[in-house]
XYZ file of C-alpha atoms in Angstrom:
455
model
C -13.554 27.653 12.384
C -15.352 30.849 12.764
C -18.347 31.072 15.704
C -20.902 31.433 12.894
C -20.040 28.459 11.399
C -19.924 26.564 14.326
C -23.667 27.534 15.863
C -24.933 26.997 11.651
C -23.179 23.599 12.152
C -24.808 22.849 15.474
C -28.618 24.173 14.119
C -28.230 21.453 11.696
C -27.359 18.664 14.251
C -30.392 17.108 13.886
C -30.315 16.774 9.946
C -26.751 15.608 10.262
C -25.805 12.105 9.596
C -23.573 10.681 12.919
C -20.477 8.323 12.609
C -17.876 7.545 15.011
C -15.282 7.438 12.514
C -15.344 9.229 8.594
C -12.918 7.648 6.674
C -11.852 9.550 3.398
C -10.485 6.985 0.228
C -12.021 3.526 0.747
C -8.622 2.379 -1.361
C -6.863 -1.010 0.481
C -5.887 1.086 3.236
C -9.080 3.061 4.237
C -10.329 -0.519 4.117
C -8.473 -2.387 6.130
C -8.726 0.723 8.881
C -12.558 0.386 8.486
C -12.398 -3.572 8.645
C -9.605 -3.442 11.795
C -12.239 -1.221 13.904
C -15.192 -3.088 13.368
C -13.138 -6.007 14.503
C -12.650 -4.787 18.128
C -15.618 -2.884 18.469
C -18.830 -1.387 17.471
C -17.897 1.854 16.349
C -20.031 3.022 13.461
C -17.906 3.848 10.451
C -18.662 6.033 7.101
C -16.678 5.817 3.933
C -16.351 8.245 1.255
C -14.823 7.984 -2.019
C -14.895 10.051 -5.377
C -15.101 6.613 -7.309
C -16.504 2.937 -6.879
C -15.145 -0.125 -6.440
C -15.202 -1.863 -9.595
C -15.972 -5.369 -10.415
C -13.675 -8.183 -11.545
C -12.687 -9.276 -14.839
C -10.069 -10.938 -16.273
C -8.153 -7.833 -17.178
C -5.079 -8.382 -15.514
C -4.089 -4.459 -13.818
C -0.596 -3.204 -14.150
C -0.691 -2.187 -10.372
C 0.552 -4.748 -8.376
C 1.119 -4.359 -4.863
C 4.169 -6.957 -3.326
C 2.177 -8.239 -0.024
C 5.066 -9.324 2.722
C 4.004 -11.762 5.656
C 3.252 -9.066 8.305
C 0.303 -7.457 5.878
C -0.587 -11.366 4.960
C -1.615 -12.010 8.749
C -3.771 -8.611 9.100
C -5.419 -9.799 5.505
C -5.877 -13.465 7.524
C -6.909 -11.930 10.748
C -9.128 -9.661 9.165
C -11.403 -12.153 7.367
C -9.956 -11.331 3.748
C -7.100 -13.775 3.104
C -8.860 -16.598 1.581
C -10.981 -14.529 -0.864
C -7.284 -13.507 -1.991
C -6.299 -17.092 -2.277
C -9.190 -17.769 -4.406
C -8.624 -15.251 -6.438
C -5.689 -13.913 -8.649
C -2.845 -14.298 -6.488
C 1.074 -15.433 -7.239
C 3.433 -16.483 -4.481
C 7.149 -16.230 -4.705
C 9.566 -18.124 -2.827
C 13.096 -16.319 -4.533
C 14.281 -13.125 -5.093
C 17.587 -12.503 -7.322
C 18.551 -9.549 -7.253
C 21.778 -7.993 -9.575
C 24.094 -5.136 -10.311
C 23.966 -4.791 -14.391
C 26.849 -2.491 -13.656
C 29.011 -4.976 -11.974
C 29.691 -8.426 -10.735
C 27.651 -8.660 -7.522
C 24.301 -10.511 -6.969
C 22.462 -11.651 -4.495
C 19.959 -14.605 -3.491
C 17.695 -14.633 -1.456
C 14.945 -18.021 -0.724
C 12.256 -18.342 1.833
C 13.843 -21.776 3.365
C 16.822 -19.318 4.244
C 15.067 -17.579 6.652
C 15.973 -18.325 10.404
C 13.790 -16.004 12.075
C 10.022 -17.367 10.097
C 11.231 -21.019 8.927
C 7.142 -21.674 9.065
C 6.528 -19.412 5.986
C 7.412 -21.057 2.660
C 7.036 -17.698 0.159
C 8.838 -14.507 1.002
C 5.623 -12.628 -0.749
C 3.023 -12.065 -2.517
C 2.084 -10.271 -5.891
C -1.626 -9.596 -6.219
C -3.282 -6.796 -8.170
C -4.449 -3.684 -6.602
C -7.715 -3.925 -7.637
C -7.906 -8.077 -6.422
C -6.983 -6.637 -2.934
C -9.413 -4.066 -2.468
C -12.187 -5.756 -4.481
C -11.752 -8.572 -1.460
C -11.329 -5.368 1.454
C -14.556 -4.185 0.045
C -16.490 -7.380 -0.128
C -15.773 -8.247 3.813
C -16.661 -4.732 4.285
C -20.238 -5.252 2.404
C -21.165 -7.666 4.776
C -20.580 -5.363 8.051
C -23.496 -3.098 8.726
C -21.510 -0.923 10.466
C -19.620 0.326 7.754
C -21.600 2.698 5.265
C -20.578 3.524 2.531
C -20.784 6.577 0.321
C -19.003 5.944 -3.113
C -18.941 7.953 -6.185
C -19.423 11.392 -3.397
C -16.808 14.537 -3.142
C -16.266 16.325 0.097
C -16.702 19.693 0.323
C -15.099 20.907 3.693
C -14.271 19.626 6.964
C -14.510 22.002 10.042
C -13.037 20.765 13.088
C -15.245 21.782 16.388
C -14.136 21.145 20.024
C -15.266 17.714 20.549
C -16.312 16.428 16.932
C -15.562 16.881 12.962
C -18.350 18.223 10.580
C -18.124 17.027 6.722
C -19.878 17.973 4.074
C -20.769 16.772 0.414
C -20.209 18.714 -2.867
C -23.113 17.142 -4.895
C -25.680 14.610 -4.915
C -25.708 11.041 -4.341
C -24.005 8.752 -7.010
C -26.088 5.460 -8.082
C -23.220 3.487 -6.719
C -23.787 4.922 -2.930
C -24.046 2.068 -1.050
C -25.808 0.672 2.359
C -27.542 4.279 1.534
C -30.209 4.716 4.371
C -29.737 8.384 4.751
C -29.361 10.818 2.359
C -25.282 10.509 0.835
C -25.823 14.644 0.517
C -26.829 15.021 4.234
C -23.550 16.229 6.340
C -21.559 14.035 8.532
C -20.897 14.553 12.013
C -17.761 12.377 13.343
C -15.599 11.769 16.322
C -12.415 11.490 13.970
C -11.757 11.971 10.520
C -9.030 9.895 8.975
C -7.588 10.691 5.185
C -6.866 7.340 3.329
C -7.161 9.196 0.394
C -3.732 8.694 -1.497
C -0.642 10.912 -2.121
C -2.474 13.731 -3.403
C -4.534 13.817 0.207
C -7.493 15.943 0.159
C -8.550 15.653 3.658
C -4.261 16.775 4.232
C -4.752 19.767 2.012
C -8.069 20.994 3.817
C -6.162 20.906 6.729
C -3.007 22.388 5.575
C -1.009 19.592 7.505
C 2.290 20.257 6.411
C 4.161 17.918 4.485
C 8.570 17.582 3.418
C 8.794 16.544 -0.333
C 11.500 15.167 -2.092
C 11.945 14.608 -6.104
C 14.047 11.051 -6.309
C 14.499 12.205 -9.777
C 13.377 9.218 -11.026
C 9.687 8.760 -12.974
C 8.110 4.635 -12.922
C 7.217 2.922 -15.882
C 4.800 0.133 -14.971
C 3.732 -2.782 -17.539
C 2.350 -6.188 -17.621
C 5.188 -7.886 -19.875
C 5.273 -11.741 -20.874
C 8.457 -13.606 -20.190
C 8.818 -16.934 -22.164
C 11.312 -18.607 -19.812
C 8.630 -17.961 -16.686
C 9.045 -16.320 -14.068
C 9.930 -19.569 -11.807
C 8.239 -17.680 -8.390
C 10.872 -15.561 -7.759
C 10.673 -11.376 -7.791
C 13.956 -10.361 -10.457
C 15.508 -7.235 -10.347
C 18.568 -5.575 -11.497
C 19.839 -2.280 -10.855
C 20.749 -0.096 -13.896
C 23.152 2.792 -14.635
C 19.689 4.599 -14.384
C 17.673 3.168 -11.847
C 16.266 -0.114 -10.711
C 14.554 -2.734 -13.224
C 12.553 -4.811 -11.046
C 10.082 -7.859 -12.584
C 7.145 -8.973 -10.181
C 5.746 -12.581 -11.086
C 2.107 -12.682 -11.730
C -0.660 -14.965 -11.739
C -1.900 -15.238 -15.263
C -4.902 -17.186 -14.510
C -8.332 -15.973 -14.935
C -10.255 -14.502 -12.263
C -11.159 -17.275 -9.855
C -8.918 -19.301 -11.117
C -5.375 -19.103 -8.957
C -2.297 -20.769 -9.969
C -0.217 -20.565 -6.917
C 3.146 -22.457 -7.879
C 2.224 -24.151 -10.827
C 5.169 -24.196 -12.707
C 3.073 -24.283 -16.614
C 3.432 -22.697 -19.549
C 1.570 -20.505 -18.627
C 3.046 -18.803 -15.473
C 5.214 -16.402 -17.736
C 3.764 -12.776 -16.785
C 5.337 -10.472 -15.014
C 4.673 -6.758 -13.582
C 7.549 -4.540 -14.202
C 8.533 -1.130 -12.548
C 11.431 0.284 -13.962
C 12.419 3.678 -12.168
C 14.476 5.736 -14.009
C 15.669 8.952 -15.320
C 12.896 11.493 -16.010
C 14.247 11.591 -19.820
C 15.013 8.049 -20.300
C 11.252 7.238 -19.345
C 10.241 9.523 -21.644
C 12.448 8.244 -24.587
C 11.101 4.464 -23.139
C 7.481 5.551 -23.498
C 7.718 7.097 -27.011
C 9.394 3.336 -28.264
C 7.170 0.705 -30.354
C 6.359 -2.149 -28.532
C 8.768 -4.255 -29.542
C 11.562 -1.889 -29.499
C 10.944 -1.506 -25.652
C 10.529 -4.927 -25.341
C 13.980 -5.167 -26.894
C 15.257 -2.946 -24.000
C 13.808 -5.110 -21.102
C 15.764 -8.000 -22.839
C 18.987 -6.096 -23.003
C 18.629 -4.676 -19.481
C 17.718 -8.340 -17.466
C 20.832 -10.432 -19.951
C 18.016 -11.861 -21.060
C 17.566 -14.118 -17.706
C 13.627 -13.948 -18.330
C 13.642 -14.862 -21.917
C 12.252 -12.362 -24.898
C 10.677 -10.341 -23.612
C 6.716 -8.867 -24.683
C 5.044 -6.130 -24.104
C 1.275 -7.234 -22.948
C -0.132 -4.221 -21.863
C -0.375 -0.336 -22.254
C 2.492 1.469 -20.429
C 1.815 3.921 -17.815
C 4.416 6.282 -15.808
C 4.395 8.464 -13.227
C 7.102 10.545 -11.163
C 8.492 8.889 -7.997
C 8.076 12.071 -4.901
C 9.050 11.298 -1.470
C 6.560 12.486 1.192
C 6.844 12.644 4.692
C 3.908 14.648 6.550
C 5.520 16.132 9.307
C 2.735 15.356 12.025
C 0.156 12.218 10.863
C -2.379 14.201 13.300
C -3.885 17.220 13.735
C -6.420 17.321 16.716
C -9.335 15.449 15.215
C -7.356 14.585 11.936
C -5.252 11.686 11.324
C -3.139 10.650 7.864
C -2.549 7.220 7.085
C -0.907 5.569 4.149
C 0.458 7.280 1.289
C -1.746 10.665 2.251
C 1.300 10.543 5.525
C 4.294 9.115 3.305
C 5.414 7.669 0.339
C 8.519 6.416 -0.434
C 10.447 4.676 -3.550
C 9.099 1.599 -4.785
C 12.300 -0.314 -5.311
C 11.658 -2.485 -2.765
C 8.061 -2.813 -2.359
C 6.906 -1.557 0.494
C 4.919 1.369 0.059
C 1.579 -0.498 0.512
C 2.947 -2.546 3.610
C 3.995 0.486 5.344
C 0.202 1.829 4.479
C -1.694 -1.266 5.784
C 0.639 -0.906 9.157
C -0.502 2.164 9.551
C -4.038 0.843 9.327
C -3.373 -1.677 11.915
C -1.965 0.278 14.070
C -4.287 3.420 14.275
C -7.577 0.656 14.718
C -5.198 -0.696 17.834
C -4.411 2.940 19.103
C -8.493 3.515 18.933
C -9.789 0.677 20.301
C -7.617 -0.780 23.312
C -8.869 1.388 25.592
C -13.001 1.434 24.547
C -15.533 0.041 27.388
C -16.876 -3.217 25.221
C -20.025 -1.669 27.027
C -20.524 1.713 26.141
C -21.518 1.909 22.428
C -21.273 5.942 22.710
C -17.392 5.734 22.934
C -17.401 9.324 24.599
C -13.680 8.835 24.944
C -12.925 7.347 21.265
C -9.964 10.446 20.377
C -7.251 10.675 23.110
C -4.883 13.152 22.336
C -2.029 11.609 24.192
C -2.868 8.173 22.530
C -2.751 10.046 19.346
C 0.539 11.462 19.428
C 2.007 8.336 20.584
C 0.510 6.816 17.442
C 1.967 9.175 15.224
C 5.381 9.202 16.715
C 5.190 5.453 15.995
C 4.293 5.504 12.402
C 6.790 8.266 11.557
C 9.161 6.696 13.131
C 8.499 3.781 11.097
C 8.152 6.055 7.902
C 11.467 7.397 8.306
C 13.152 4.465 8.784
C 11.949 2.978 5.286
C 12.411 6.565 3.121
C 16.192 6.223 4.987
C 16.998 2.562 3.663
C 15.866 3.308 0.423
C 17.541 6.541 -0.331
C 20.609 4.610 0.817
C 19.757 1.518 -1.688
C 19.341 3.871 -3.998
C 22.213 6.313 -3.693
C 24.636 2.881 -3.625
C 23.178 2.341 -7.043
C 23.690 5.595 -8.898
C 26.352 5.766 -11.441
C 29.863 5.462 -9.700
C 33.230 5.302 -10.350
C 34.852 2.436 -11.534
C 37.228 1.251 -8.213
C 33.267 1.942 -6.232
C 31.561 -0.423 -8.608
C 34.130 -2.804 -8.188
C 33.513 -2.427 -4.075
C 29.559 -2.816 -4.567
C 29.689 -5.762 -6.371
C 32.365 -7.445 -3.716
C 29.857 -5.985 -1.086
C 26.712 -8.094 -2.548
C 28.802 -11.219 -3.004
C 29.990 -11.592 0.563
C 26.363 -10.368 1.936
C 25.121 -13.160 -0.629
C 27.404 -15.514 1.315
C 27.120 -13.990 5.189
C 24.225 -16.126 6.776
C 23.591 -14.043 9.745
C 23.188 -10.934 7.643
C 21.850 -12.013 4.745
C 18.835 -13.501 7.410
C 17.943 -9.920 8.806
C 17.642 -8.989 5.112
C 14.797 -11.541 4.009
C 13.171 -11.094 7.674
C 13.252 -6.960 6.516
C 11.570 -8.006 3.315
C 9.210 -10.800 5.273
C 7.777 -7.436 7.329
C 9.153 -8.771 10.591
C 9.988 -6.463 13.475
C 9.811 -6.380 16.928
C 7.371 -3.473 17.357
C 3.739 -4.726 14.928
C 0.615 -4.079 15.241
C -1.174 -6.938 17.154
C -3.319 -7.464 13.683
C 0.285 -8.442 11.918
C 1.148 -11.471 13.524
C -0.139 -14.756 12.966
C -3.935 -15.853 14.846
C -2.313 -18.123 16.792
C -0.344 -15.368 18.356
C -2.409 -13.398 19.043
């Protein structure tokens, strides 16, 4: 930043608009950050987004998140976790998971688990927009948290001991807890971007970032399945990806149907991840024709399949910024990382991050100095984002290993995978640390991911 623009910055001080924190993408991880600070202290927080948060209907989305225990208990700590219950929300106690190209399978149940036998579901599927509709309602109530929805940023300009923001245009209708001007520029102790894979706040600051193409493009669909979906997460690995078929409350809004076993608890969200030319040729089907497909490719264990929804499809990038911070500057969630969604835990690894960074920034704050003079240590900092890359790395390593075990092999190799999966299926002790893995239990959580009681 140039000395110009730092002494027009400071002449405008006094018109500026003062936070402790500026939080960019009020998504469900800029949320739960926002929510996790006010928690533990009194810092004052701003949040900017480009669009609203929406109200509920009963339009079921086709973005499901899978919610694992350790996210569960900062929901539950946080305030949020019964608004989720109350809402649309499916439990599942099973996973089965199957090689179409082979023999092997495996099984895994929540009363298998040695290491939580309190916890009777190994997850949750809830809709994207459930979970931050709830995030933003507990965040409504907290005066400390301003929002400013519907707004663009327009630069960020780091100075020695704060960040300066400013807006692109003028207020939107939908700014909210609006007593200040949404135009007027902000003047924060730390900046954190929240704001999704395509990070804004990472591009202004030309944080680099290591890419990867896993060659593979989603498909995502709400699809009926008339045998139910019995609470349990399906998925089968392909010749050309994973095929994986999340259960989903089919309820209306406000109206949960955690494990009833009905007729009507047969929807499912599917992700299939798969060649960037088979999506394409999946996309271009009729409805029933790709219907036909999801049949064929799960033996038909779910029934005939229907297609209930539009289908949407992206390309699956890994991203790994190589430094979450940069002085004043800190990435969480998928603006830091983002990983393949064959086993769910993209938005886990996001709301850890959350946790995390509101521990890393408030342990150390005097309860009785509302000024927080010494909110940013740069030691603290680094030791934060050494422990969330760390984590990062770990995940993007498993699952280019899942997936590389999966691509198309040989026929002696397939023979090996599939005896592989049916002695894990079979070996208690490891078979344990898988479903703890998938229950988001490790040894090194936030404080905000295990249960009240321990805490």
């Amino acid at each position: 930043m140039s000395i110009q623009g730092v002494v027009l910055l400071t002449s405008r001080r006094e018109k500026m608009q003062k936070f402790d924190v500026l939080i960019v993408g009020a998504g469900m991880v800029g949320l739960t950050l926002a929510l996790a600070l006010r928690k533990n202290s009194q810092l004052k927080i701003a949040m900017v987004d480009t669009s609203a948060v929406p109200e509920l209907d009963d339009t079921i989305d086709v973005r499901v998140s899978a919610i694992n225990v350790a996210s569960k208990n900062i929901f539950a700590n946080l305030g949020v976790w019964s608004a989720l219950e109350n809402s649309r929300i499916q439990d599942y106690q099973h996973m089965h998971v199957w090689d179409k190209a082979g023999l092997g399978k495996l099984d895994f149940s929540a009363k298998d688990s040695a290491t939580f036998p309190s916890e009777d579901n190994l997850g949750w599927i809830i809709e994207n927009k459930v979970i931050r509709h709830a995030l933003w309602q507990q965040a409504e109530l907290d005066e400390g948290i301003h929002f400013f929805n519907g707004n663009k940023l327009a630069s960020i300009s780091q100075g020695d001991s704060e960040v300066f923001a400013t807006f692109a245009s003028e207020p939107s209708p939908d700014d909210r807890h609006g007593d200040s001007s949404p135009t007027a520029p902000i003047i924060a102790k730390l900046v954190v971007g929240a704001d999704g894979a395509n990070s804004w706040v990472r591009q202004q600051m030309n944080m680099a970032m290591i890419f990867k193409d896993y060659d593979h493009h989603a498909i995502v669909a709400t699809v009926k399945c008339p045998q139910g979906h019995k609470n349990t997460a399906w998925q089968v690995f392909l010749p050309t990806g994973p095929l994986a078929f999340l259960p989903l409350n089919s309820g209306k809004q406000g109206t949960p149907l955690q494990g009833t076993a009905d007729s009507a608890n047969n929807l499912c969200s599917i992700v299939y991840s798969t060649a960037p030319e088979d999506a394409k040729r999946l996309t271009a089907l009729d409805s029933i024709d790709f219907a036909k497909e999801l049949t064929a490719a799960s033996d038909g264990k779910l029934g005939d399949i229907t297609l209930e929804s539009e289908r949407f499809t992206y390309p699956l990038t890994m991203r790994l910024a190589q430094d979450f911070v940069k002085d004043r500057v800190v990435l969480i969630g998928d603006a830091a990382h983002t990983i393949h969604p064959l086993a769910g835990q993209g938005v886990n690894l996001g709301l850890l991050d959350a946790a995390a960074l509101a521990q890393t920034l408030t342990s150390t704050l005097d309860e009785h100095d509302e000024n927080y003079p010494e909110l940013v240590n740069a030691s603290d900092l680094k030791a934060f984002s050494r422990w969330r890359k760390s984590e990062a790395t770990e995940m993007i390593t498993a699952m280019a290993g899942i997936k590389q075990a999966f691509a198309p092999q040989q026929s002696p190799v397939k023979l090996l995978r599939g005896v592989g999966m049916n002695v894990l299926n079979h070996f208690a002790p490891a078979k344990n640390r898988l479903i703890a893995q998938a229950l988001g239990i490790k040894s090194d959580l936030p404080e905000l991911a295990y249960q009240k009681d321990a805490l």
